[in-house]
Tab-separated table of C-alpha atoms and ligand atoms in Angstrom:
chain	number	residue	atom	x	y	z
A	22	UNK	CA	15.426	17.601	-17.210
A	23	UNK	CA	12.069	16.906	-17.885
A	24	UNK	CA	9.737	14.741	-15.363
A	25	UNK	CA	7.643	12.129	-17.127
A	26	UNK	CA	4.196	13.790	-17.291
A	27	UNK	CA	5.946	16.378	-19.148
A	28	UNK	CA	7.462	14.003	-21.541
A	29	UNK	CA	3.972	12.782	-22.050
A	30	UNK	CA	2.260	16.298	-22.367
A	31	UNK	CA	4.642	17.053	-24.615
A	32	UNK	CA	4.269	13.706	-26.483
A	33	UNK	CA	0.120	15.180	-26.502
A	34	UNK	CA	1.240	18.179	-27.762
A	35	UNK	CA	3.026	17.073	-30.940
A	36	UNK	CA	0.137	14.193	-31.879
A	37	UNK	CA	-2.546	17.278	-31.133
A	38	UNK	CA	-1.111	20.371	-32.217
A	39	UNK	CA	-0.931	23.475	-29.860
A	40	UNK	CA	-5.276	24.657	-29.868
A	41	UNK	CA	-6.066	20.694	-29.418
A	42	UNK	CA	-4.039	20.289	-26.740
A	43	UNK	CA	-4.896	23.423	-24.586
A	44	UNK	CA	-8.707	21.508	-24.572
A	45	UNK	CA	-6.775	18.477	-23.868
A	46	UNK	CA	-5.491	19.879	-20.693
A	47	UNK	CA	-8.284	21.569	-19.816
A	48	UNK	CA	-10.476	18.525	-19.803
A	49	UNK	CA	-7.711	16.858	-17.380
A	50	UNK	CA	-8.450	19.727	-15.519
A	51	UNK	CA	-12.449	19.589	-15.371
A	52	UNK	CA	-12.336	15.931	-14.303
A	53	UNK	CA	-10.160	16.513	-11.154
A	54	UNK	CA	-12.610	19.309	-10.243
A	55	UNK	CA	-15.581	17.183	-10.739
A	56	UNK	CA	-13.697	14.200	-8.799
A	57	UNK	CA	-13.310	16.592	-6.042
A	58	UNK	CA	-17.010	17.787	-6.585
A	59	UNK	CA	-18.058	14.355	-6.208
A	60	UNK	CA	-15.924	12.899	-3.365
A	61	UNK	CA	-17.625	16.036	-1.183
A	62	UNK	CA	-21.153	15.068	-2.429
A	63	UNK	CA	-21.388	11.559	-2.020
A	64	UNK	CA	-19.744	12.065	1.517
A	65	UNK	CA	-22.880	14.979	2.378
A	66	UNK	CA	-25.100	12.518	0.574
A	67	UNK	CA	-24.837	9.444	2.332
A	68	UNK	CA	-24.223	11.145	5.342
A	69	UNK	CA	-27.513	13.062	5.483
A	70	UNK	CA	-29.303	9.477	3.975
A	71	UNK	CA	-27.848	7.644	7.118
A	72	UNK	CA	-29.323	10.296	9.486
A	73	UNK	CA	-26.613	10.015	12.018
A	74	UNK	CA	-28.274	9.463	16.011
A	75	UNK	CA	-31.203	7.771	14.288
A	76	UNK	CA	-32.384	4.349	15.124
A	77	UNK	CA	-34.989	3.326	12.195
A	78	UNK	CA	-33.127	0.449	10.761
A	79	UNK	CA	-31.790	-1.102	13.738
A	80	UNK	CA	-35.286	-1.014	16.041
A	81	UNK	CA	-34.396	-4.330	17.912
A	82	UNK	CA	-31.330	-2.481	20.243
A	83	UNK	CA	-33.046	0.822	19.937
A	84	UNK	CA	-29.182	1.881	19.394
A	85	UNK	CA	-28.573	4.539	16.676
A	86	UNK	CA	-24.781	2.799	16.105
A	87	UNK	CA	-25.260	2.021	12.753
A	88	UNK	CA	-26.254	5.335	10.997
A	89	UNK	CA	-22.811	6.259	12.057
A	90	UNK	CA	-21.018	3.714	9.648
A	91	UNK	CA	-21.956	5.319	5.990
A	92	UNK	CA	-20.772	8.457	7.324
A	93	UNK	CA	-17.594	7.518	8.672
A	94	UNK	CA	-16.911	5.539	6.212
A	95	UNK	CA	-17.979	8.204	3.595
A	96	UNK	CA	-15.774	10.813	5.359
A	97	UNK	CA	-12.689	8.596	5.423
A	98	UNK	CA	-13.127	7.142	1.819
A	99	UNK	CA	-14.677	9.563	-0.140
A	100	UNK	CA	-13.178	12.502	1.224
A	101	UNK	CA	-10.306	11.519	3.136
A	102	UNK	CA	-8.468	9.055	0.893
A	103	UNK	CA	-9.702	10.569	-2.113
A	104	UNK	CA	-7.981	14.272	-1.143
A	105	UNK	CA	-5.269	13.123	0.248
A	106	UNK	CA	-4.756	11.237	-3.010
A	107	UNK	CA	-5.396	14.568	-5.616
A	108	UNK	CA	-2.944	16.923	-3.290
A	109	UNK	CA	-0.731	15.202	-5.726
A	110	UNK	CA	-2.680	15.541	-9.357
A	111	UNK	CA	-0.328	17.676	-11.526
A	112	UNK	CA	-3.097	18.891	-13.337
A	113	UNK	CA	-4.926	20.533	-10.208
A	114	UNK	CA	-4.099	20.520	-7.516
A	115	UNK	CA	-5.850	23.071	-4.082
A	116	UNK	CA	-2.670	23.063	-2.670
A	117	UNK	CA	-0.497	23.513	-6.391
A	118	UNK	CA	2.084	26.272	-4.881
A	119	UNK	CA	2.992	24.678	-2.010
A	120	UNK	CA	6.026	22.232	-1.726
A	121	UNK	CA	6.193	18.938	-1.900
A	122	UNK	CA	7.034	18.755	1.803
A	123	UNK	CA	3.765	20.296	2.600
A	124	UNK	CA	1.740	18.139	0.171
A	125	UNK	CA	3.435	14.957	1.419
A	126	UNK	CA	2.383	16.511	5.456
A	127	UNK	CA	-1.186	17.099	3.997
A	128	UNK	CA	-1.216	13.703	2.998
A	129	UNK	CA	-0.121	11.559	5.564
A	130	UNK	CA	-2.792	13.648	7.694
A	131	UNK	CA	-5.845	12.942	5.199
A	132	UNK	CA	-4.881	9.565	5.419
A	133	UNK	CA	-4.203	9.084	9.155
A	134	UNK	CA	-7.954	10.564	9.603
A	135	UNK	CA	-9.180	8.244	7.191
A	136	UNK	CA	-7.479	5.316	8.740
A	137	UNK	CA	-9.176	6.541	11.949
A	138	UNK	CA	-12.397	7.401	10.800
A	139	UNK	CA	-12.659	4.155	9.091
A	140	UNK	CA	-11.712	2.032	12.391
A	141	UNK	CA	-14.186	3.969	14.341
A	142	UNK	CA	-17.109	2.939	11.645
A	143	UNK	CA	-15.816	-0.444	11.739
A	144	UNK	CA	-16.240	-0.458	15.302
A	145	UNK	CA	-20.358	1.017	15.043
A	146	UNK	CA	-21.189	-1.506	12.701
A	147	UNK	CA	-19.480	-4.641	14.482
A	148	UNK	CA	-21.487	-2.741	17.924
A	149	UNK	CA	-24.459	-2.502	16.028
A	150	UNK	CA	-24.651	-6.234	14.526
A	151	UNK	CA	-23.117	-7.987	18.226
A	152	UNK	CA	-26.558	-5.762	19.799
A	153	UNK	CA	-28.745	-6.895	16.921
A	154	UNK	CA	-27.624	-10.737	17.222
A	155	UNK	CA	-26.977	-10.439	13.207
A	156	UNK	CA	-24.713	-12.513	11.466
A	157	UNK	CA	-21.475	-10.934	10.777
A	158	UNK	CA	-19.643	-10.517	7.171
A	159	UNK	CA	-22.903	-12.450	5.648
A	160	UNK	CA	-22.549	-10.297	2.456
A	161	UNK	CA	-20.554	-9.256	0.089
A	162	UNK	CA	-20.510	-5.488	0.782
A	163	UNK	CA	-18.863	-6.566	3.998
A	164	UNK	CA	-16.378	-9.109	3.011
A	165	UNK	CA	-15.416	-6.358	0.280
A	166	UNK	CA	-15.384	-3.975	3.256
A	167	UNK	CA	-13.071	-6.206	5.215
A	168	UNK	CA	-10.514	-6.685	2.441
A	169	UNK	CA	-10.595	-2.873	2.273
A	170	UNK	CA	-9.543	-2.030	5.523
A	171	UNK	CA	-7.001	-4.918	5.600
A	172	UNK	CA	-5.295	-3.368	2.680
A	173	UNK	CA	-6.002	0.175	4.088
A	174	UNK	CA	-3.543	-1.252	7.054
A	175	UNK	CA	-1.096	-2.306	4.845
A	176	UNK	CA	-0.727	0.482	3.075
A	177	UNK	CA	0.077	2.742	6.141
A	178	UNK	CA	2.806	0.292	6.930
A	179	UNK	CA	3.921	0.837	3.496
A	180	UNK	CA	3.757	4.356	3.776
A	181	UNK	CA	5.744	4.625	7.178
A	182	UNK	CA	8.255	2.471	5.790
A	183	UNK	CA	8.277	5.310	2.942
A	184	UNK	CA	8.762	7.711	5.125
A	185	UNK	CA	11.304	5.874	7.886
A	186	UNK	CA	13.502	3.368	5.636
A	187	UNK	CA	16.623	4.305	7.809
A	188	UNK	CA	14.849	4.509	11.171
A	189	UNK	CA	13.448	0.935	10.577
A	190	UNK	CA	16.734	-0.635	8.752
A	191	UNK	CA	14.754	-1.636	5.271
A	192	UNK	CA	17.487	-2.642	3.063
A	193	UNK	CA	14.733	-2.213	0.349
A	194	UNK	CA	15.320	0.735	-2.299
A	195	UNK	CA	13.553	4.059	-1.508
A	196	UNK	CA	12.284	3.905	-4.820
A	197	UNK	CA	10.662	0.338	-5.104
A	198	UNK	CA	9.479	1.244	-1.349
A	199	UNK	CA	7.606	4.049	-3.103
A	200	UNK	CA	6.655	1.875	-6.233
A	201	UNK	CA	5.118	-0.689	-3.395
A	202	UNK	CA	3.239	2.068	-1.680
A	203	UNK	CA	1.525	3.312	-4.569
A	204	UNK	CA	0.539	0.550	-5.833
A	205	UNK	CA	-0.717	-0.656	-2.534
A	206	UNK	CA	-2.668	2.892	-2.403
A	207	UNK	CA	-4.564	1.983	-5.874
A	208	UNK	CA	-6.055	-1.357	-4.839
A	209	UNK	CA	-7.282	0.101	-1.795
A	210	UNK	CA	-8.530	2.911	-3.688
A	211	UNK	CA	-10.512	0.169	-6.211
A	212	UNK	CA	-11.510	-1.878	-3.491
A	213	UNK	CA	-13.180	1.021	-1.444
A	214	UNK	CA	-15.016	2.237	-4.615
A	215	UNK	CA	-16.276	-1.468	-4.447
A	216	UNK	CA	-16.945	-1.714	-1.131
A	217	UNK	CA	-18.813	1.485	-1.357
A	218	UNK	CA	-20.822	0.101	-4.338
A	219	UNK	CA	-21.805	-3.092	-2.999
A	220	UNK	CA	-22.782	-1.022	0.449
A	221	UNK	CA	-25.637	0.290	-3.006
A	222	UNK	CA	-27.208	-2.733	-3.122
A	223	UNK	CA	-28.019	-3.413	0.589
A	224	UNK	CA	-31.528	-3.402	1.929
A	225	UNK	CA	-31.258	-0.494	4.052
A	226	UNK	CA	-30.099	1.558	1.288
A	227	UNK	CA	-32.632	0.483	-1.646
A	228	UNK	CA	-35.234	1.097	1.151
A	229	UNK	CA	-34.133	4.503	1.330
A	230	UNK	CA	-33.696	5.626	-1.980
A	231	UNK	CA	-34.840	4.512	-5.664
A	232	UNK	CA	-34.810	4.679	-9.382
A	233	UNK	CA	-32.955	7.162	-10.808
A	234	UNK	CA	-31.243	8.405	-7.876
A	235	UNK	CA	-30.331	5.481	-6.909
A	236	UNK	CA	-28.467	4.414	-10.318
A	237	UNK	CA	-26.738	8.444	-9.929
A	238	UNK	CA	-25.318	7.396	-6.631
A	239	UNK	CA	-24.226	4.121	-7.639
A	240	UNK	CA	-22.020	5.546	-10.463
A	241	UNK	CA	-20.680	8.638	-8.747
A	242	UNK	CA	-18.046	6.477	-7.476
A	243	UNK	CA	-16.704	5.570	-10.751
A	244	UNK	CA	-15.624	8.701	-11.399
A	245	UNK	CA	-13.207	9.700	-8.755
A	246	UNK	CA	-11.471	6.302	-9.390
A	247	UNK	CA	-11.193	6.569	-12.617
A	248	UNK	CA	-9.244	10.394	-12.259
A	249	UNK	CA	-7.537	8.723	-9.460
A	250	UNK	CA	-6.102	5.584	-10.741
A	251	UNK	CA	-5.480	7.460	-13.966
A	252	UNK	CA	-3.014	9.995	-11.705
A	253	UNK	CA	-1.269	7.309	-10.020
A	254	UNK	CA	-0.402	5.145	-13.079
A	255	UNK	CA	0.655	8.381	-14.960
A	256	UNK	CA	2.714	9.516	-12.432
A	257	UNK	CA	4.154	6.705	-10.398
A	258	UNK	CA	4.055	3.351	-12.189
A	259	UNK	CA	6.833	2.975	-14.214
A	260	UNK	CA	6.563	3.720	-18.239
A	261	UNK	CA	8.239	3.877	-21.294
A	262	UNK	CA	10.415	7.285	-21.592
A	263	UNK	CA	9.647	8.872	-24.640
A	264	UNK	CA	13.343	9.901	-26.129
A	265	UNK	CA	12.852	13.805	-27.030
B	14	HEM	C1	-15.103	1.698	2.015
B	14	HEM	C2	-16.009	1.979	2.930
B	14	HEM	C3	-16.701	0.907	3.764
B	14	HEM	C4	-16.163	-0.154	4.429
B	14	HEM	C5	-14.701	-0.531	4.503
B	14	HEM	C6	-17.265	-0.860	5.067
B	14	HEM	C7	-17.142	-1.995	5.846
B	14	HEM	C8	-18.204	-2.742	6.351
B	14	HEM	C9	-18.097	-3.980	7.060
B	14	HEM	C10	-16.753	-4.668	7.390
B	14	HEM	C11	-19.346	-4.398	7.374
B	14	HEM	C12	-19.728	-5.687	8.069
B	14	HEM	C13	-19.510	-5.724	9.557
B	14	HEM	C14	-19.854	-7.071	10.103
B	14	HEM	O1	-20.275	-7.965	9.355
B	14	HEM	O2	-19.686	-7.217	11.302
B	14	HEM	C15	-20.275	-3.415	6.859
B	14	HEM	C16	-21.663	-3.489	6.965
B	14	HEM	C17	-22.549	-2.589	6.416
B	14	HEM	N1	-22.232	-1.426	5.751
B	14	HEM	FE1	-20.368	-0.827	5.292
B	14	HEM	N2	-18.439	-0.196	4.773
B	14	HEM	C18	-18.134	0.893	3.983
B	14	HEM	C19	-19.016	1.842	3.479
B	14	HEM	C20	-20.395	1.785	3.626
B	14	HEM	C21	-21.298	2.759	3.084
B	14	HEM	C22	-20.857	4.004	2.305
B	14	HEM	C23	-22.565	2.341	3.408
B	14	HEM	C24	-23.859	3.002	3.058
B	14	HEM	C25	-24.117	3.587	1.917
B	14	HEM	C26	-22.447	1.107	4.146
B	14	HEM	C27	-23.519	0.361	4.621
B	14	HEM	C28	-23.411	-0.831	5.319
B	14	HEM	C29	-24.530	-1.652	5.722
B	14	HEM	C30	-25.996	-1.356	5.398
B	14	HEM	C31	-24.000	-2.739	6.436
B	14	HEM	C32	-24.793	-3.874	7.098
B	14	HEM	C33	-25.188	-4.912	6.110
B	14	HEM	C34	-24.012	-5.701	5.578
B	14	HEM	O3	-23.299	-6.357	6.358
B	14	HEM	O4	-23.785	-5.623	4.359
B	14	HEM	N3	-21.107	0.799	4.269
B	14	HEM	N4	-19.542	-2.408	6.235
């Protein structure tokens, strides 16, 4: 029996003819490299822009707490969540051999780092603006940041319901359990990409870089959510079956 993606590959196929669709898949496969290539270089990126242990933009507590928040939150949402999402991309994937036991381990791991990671850069930035006497969620990066790791939260819960339905007594499908959880994992995918673009237009960050570079960073985002929301809503979300 076929699985859905092949029903639609095969559904490609027909409309392209055989030479078409050969590009056609390898194009699928070019973007998931270059949303892994980006994911990895927006983490180094804003990590080495932050300067981690460095005090410049918080003088008044002499405290170098918040040049740890863009890089864990970079680690845990641009290379955590982002990975532990494309373990699952049918069209590449670094871990393609392997079962989907080990994929599904590989995951919950990526994710329970990221879930980690995040908390602890939650936790430098709240330190950071308590010893700074700043006003807290005064912008919109922040209340999108909030939001983000509410639904980060949720999503786990989700996801351990997933994983124990019988343990906890959820009377719920497995399936729509599933359908709930995925879904769940692409709004907090689009509101991170947010979060993380709104994080773009704050002082410290215009201060430190400009122009050009500034407008590259801004929109590397975009593309890892696009290759990522386009792989859960191919693969998960239900669609029409195409009769063969
Ligand atoms: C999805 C990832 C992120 C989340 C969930 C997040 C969350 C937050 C939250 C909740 C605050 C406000 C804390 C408070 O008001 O007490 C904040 C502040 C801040 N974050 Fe992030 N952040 C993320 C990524 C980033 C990144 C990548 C950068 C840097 C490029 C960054 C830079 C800042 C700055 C400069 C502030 C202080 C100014 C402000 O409140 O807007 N954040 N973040």
């Amino acid at each position: 029996m076929r699985s859905d993606i092949e029903y639609s590959s095969v559904a490609v196929a027909e409309g392209l003819g055989m030479r078409d669709f050969w590009l056609y898949a390898w194009m699928r496969k070019a973007a998931v490299i270059a949303a892994h290539g980006i994911g990895v270089s927006l983490t180094i990126i804003i990590s080495v822009l932050s300067r981690p242990g460095t005090s410049e933009w918080t003088t008044s507590t002499r405290l170098s707490y918040f040049s740890w928040h863009p890089l864990c939150m970079a680690f845990a949402y641009c290379l955590c969540l982002t990975e532990g999402i494309l373990i699952f991309s049918s069209d590449l994937s670094l871990c393609c051999c392997k079962p989907r036991k080990y994929k599904v381990r590989l995951h919950w791991l990526c994710q329970i780092l990221a879930l980690m990671v995040a908390t602890t850069g939650l936790g430098f930035i709240v330190a950071s603006k308590n010893l700074s006497d700043s006003a807290h969620l005064a912008t919109w990066h922040s209340r999108l940041g909030v939001c983000t790791l509410a639904a980060s939260a949720l999503q786990a819960a989700c996801g351990v319901c997933v994983v124990f339905p019988k343990l906890l007594r959820l009377s719920m499908p497995p399936p729509r359990l599933k359908l709930y959880h995925v879904t769940c994992g692409l709004v907090v995918y689009l509101l991170a990409t947010l979060t993380i673009m709104a994080a773009m237009f704050s002082d410290w960050y215009q201060a430190i870089i400009k122009g050009l570079a500034w407008w590259a960073t801004f929109l590397m985002p975009v593309f890892p959510a696009l290759v990522v929301m386009n792989q859960i809503t191919k693969s998960y979300l239900p669609h029409k079956k195409i009769s063969s």
